[in-house]
Tab-separated table of C-alpha atoms and ligand atoms in Angstrom:
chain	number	residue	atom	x	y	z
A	1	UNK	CA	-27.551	18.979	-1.751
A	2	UNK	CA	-25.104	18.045	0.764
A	3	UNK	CA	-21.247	18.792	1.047
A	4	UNK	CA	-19.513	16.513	3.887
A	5	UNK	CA	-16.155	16.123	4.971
A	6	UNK	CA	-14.296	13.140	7.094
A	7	UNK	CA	-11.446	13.917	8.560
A	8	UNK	CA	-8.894	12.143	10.409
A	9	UNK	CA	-9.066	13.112	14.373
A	10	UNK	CA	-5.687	12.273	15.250
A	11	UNK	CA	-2.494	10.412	13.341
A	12	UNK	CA	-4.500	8.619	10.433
A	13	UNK	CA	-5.385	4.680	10.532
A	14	UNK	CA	-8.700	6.275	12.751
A	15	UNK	CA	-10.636	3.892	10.610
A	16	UNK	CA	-11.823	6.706	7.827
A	17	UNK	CA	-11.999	4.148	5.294
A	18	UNK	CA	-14.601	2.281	6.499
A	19	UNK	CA	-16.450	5.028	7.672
A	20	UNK	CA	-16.619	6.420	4.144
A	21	UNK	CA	-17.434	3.521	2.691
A	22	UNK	CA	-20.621	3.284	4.614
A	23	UNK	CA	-21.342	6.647	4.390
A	24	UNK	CA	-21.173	6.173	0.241
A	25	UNK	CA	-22.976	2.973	0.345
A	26	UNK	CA	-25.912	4.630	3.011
A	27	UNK	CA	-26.215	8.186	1.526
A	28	UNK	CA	-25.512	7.412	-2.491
A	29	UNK	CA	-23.644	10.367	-3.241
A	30	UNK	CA	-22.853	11.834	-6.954
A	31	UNK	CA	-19.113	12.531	-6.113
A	32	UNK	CA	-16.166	10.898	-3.752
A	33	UNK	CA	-13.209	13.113	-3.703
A	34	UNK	CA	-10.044	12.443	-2.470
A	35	UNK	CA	-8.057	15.360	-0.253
A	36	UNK	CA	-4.812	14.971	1.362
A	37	UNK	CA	-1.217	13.952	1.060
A	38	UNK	CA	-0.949	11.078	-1.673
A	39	UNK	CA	-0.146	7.758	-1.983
A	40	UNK	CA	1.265	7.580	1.657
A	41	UNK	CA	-2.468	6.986	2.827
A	42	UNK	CA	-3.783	3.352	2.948
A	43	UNK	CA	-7.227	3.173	3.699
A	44	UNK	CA	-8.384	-0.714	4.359
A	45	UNK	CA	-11.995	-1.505	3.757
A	46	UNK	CA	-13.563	-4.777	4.739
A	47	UNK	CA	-16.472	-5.882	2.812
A	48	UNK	CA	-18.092	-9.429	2.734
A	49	UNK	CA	-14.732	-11.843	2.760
A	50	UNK	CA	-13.105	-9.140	0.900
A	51	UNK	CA	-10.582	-6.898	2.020
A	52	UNK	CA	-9.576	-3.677	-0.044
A	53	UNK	CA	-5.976	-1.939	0.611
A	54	UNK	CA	-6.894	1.577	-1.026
A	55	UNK	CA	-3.622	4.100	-1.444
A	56	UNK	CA	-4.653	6.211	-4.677
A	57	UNK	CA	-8.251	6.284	-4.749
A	58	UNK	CA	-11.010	7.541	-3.113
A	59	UNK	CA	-12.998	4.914	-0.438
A	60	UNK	CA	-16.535	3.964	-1.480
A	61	UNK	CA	-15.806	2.959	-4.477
A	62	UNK	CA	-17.990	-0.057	-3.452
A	63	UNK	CA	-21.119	1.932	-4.050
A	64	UNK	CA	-21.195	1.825	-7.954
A	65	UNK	CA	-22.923	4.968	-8.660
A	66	UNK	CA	-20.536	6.935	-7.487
A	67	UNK	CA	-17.762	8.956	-9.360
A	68	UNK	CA	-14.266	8.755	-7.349
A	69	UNK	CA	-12.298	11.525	-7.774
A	70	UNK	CA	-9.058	12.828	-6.583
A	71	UNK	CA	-8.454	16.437	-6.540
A	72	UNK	CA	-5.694	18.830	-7.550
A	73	UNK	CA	-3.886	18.908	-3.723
A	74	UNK	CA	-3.338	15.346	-3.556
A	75	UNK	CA	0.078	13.765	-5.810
A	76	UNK	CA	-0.307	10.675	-7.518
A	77	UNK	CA	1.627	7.689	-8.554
A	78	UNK	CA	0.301	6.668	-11.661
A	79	UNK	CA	1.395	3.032	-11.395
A	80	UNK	CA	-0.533	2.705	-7.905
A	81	UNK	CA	-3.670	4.684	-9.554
A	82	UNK	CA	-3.923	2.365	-12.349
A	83	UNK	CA	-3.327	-0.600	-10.672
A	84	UNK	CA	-6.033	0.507	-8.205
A	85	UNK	CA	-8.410	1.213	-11.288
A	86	UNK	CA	-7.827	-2.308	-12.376
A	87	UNK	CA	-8.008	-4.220	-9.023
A	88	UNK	CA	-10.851	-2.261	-8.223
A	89	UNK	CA	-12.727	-2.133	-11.632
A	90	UNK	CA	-13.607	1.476	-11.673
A	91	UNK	CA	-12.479	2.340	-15.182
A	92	UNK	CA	-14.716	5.188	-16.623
A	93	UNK	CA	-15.789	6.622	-13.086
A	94	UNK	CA	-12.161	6.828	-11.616
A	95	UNK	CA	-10.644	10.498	-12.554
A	96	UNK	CA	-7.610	12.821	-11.208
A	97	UNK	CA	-7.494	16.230	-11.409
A	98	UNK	CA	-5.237	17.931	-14.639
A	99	UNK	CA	-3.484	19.550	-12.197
A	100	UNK	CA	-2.397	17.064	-10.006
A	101	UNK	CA	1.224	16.510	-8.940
A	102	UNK	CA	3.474	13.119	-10.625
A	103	UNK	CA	5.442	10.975	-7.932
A	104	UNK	CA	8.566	9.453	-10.014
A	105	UNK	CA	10.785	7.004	-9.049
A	106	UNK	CA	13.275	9.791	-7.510
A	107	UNK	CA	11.125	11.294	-5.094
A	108	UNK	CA	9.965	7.475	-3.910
A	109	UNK	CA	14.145	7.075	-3.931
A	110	UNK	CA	14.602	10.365	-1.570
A	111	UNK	CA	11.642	9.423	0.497
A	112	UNK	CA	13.106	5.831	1.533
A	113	UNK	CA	16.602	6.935	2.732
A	114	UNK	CA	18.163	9.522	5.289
A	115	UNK	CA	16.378	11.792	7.653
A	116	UNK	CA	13.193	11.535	5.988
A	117	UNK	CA	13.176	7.806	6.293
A	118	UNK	CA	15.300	7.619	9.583
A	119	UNK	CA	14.578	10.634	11.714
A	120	UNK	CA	10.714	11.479	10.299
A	121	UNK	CA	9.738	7.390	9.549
A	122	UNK	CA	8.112	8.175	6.374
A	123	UNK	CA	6.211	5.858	4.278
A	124	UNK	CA	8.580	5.898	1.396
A	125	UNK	CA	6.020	6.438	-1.012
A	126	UNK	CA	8.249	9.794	-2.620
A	127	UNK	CA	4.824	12.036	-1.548
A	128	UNK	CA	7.086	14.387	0.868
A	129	UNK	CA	9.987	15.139	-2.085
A	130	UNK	CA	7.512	15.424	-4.455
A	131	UNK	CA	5.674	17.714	-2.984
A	132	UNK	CA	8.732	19.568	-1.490
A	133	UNK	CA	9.191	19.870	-5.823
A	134	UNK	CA	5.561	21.527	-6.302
A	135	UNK	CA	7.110	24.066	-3.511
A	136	UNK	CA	9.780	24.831	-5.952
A	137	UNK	CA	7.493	24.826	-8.770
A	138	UNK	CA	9.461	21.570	-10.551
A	139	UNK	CA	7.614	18.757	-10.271
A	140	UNK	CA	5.679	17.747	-13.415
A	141	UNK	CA	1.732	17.627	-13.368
A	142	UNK	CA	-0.936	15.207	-14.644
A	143	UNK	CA	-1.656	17.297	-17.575
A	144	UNK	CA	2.024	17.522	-18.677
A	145	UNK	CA	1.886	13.407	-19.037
A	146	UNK	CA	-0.263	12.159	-22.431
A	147	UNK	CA	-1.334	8.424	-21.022
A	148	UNK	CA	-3.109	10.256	-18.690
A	149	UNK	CA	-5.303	11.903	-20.624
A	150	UNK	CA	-7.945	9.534	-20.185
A	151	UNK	CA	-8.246	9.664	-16.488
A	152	UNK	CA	-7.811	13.437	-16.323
A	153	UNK	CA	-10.721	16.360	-15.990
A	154	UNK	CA	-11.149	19.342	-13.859
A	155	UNK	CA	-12.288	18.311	-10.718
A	156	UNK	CA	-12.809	21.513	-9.125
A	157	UNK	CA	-15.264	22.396	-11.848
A	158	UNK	CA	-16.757	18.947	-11.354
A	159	UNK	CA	-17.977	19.108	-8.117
A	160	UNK	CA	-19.127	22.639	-8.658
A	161	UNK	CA	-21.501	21.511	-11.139
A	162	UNK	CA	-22.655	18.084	-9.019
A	163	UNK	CA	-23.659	20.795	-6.228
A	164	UNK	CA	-25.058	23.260	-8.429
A	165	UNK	CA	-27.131	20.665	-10.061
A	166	UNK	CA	-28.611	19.684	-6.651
A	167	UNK	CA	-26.188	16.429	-5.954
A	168	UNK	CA	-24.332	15.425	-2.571
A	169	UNK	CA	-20.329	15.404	-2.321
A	170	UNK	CA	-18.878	13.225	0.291
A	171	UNK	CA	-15.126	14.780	0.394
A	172	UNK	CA	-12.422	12.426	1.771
A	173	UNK	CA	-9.288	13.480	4.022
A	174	UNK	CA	-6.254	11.051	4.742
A	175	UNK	CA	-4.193	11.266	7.363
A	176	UNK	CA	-4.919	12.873	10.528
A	177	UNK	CA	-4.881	16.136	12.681
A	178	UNK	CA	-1.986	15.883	14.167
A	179	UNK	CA	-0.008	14.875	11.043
A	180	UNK	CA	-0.322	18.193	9.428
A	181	UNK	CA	2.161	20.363	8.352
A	182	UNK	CA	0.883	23.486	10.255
A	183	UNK	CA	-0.798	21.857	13.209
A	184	UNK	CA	0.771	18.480	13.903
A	185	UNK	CA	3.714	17.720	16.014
A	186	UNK	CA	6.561	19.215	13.685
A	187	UNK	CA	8.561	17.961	12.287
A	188	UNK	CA	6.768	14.225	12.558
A	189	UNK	CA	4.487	15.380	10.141
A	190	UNK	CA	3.417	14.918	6.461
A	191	UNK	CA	4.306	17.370	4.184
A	192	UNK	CA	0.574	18.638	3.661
A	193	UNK	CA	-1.794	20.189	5.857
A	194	UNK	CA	-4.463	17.340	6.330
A	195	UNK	CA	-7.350	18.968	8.105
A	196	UNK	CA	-10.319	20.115	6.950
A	197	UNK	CA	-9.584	23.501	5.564
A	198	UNK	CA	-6.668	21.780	4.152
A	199	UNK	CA	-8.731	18.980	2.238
A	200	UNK	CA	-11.134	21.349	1.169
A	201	UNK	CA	-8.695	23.491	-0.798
A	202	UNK	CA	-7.432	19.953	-2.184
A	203	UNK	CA	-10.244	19.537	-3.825
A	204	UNK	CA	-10.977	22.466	-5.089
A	205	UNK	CA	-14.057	23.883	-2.347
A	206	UNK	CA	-14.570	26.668	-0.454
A	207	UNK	CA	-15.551	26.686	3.266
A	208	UNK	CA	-19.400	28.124	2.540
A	209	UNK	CA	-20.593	24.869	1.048
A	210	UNK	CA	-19.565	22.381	3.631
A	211	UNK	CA	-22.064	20.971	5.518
A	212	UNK	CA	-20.873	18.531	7.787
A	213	UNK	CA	-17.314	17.857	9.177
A	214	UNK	CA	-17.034	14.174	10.464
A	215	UNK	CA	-14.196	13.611	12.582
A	216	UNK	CA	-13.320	9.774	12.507
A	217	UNK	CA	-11.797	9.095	15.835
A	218	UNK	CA	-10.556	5.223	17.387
A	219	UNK	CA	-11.328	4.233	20.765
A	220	UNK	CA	-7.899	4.331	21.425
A	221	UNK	CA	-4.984	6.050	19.814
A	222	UNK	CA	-2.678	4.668	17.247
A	223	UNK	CA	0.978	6.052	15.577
A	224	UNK	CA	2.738	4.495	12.929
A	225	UNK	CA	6.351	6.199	12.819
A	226	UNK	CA	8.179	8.484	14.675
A	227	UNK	CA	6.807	11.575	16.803
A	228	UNK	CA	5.576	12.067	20.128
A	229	UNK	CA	2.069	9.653	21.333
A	230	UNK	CA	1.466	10.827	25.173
A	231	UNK	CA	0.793	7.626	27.594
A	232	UNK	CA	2.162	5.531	24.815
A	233	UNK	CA	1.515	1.884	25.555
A	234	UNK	CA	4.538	-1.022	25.580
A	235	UNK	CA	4.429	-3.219	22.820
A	236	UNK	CA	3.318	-5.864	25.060
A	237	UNK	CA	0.683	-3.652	26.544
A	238	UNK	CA	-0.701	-2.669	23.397
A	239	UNK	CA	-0.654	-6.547	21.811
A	240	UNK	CA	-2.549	-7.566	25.926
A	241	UNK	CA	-5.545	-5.444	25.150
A	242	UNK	CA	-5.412	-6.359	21.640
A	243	UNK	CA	-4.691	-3.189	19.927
A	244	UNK	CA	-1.776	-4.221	18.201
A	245	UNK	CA	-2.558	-3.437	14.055
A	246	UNK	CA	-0.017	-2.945	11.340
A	247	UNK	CA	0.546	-0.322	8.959
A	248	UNK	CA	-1.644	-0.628	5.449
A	249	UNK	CA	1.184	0.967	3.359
A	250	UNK	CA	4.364	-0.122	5.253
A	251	UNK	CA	3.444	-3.113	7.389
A	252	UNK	CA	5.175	-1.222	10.550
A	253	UNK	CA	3.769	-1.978	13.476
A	254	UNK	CA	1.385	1.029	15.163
A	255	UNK	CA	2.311	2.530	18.321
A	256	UNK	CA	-0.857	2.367	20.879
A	257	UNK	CA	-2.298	4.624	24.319
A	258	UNK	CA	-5.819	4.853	25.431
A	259	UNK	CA	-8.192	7.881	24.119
A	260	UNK	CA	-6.906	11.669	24.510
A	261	UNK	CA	-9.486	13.436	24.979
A	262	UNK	CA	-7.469	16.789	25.336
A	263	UNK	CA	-5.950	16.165	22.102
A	264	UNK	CA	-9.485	15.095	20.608
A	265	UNK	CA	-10.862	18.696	21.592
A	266	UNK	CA	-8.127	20.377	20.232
A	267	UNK	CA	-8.830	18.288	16.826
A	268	UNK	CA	-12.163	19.198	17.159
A	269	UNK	CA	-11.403	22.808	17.354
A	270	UNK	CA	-8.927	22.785	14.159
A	271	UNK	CA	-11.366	20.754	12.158
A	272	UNK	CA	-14.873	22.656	12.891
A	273	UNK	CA	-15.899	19.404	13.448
A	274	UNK	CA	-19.934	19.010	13.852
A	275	UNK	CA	-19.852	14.876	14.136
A	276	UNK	CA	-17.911	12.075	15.620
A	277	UNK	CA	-17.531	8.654	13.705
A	278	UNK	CA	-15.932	6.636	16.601
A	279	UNK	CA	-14.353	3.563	15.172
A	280	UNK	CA	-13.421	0.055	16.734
A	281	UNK	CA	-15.986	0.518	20.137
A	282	UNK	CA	-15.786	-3.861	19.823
A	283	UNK	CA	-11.845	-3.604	20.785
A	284	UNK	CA	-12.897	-2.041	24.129
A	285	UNK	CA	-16.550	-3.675	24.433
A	286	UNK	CA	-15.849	-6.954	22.854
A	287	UNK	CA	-20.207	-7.663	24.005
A	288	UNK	CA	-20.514	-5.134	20.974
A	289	UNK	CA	-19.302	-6.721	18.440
A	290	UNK	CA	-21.022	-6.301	14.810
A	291	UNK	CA	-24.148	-4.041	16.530
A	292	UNK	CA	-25.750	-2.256	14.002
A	293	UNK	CA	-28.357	-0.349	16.623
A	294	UNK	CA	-27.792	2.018	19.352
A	295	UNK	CA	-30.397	1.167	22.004
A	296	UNK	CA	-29.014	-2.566	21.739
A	297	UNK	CA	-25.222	-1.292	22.702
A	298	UNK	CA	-23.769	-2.410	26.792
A	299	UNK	CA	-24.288	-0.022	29.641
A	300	UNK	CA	-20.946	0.532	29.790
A	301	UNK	CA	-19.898	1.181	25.803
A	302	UNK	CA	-23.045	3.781	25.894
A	303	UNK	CA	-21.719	5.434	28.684
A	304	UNK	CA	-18.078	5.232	26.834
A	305	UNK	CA	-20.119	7.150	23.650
A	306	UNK	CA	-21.973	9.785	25.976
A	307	UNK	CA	-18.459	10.616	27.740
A	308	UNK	CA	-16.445	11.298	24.367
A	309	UNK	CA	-19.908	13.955	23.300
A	310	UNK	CA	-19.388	15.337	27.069
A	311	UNK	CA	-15.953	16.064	26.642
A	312	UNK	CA	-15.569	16.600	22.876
A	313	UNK	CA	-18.665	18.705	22.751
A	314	UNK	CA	-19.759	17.482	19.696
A	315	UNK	CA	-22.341	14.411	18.269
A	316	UNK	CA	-20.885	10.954	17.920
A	317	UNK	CA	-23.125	9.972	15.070
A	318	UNK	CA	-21.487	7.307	13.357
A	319	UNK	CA	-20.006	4.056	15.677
A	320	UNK	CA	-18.303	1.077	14.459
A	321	UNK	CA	-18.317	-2.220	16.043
A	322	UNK	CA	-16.074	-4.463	13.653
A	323	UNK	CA	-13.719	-4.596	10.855
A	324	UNK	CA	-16.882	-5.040	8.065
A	325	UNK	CA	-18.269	-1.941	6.555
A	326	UNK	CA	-21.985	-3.292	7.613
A	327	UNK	CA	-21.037	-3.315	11.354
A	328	UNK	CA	-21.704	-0.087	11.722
A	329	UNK	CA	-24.330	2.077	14.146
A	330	UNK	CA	-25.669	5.389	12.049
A	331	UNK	CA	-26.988	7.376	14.443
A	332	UNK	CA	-28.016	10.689	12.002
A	333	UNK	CA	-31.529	11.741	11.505
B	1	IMP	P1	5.224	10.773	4.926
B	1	IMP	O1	3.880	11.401	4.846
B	1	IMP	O2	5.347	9.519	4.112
B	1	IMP	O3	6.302	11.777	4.643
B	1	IMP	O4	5.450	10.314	6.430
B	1	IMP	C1	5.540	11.265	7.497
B	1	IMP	C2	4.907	10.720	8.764
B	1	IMP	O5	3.488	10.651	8.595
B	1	IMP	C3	5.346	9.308	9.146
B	1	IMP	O6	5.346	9.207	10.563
B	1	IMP	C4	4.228	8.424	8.571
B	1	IMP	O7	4.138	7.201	9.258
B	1	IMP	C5	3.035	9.315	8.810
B	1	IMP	N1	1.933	9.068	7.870
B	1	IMP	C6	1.796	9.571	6.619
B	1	IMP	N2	0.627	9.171	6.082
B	1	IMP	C7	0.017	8.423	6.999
B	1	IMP	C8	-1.253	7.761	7.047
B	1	IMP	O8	-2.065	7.782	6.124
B	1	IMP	N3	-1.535	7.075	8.198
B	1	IMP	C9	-0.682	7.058	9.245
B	1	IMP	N4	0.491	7.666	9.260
B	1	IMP	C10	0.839	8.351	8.143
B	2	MG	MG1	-4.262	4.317	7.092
């Protein structure tokens, strides 16, 4: 029975989607929940010639064994879950929590105008109001709606019985560290707290059964929005080295610097992180492109690996060497 966690190690886009998708498709596990904000997260997966834009659902839906779940924590626009069940084809393994929040069109009409739009750069996607309107104990919930009855169950209790009965639980955040509520750069935050404590009470789990906290990481660091990014890059900078990516849910363009590893420690410190997935090595060792073992990885991208454990303090288990979810280096025992 394992319990494991990924987390975002900085502002989101850290490449968590992928990660989890291998990490479904490798370990098999019972149960994929979903943590976080709500649909303000896009995760992108690339598998094969297809490419996956995920906003509702949990990642690693392309292992088919596994149940995706999202848990109580996280609010939910049911026009963007159902579409995703559809696109995706996950009827009858795809399930919210009863007790999940409802995005309606007013909160998505709040979130794309004035301060939150202008001054914060939100994503629009009405998560912030509507969760500002769980706060004031208004905003309706999943089991006050009838057509969702089919898609609803107690996720808490779910999970509880998976590990009980022996089964592993791969729990997904969204966003990242420093987009918290409580320990990101306020007030360019989301309105949740995304790290791992945070996701776990999402969900539904307490902090005894966790196993492993993964801590996704980029080789460099990316923003979308407003908020402070130390040693930010110019846009021409960013597009020379080729770090230039766009927004899954917006389409804005990402703000770039090279790795912090101050800020990494401190993410490490917030998340009890045990494990590093570091994401996009290729972008900085181009030679490394699509690896899939270790010992077969440049001089000088090993030495890049064994200077984020020196400084971080902690594993990198996990590296990723291109956008597909099979370039990937698993390095746990
Ligand atoms: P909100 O969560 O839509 O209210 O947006 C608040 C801030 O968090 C904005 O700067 C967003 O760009 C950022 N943000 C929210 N979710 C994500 C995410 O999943 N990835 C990257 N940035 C995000
Ligand atoms: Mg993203």
């Amino acid at each position: 029975m394992t319990v494991t966690i990924v987390v975002g190690g900085f502002f989101g886009d850290e490449g968590k989607g992928k990660v989890i998708s291998h990490l479904a498709r490798a370990d098999d596990p019972d149960i994929v929940v979903r943590g976080g904000a709500g649909p303000n997260a896009g995760h992108t997966i690339r598998s094969g010639n297809d490419t996956y834009k995920v906003r509702m659902l949990p990642c690693g839906f392309l292992n088919k064994s596994t149940r995706l779940l999202v848990g109580p924590g996280v609010v939910i626009n049911p026009k963007v879950l159902y579409s995703e069940i559809a696109e995706f084809g996950v009827g009858g393994r795809a399930f919210i929590d009863k007790n999940c929040g409802i995005i309606e069109q007013s909160h998505i009409d709040m979130d794309s105008k004035g301060d939150l739009k202008e001054k914060i750069g939100s994503t629009g996607s009405g998560t912030g109001p509507a969760n500002a309107d769980r706060a004031m104990r208004v905003l309706k919930l999943a089991c006050h709606i009838n057509e969702l009855e089919d898609v609803t169950i107690d996720v808490p209790a779910e999970i509880d019985r998976t590990v009980r009965a022996g089964g592993d639980v791969l729990v997904e955040g969204t966003q990242g560290t420093f987009l918290s509520l409580w320990h990101g750069t306020y007030p360019y935050v989301t309105s949740k707290d995304v790290t791992a404590s945070g996701i776990c009470a999402d969900v539904g789990i307490g902090p005894t059964i966790v196993d492993d906290v993964i801590m996704v990481v980029k080789a460099f660091v990316t923003r979308v929005g407003t908020g402070p990014l130390n040693n930010e890059l110019s846009h021409e900078d960013t597009v020379r080295r080729g770090w230039n990516e766009k927004g899954t849910v917006t389409g804005r363009d990402r703000r770039a610097a090279a790795f912090d590893y101050e800020l990494g420690r401190r993410a490490v410190m917030l998340n009890g992180a045990n494990q590093l997935a570091l994401t996009k090595l290729d972008m900085l060792f181009p030679e490394c492109s699509k690896m899939t073992s270790y010992d077969n990885l440049s001089l000088e991208a090993k030495s890049f690996v064994k200077k984020m454990e020196d400084e971080l303090g902690i594993p990198v288990t996990i590296v990723g060497t291109g956008p597909e979810d099979t370039s990937v280096i698993d390095r746990r025992s």
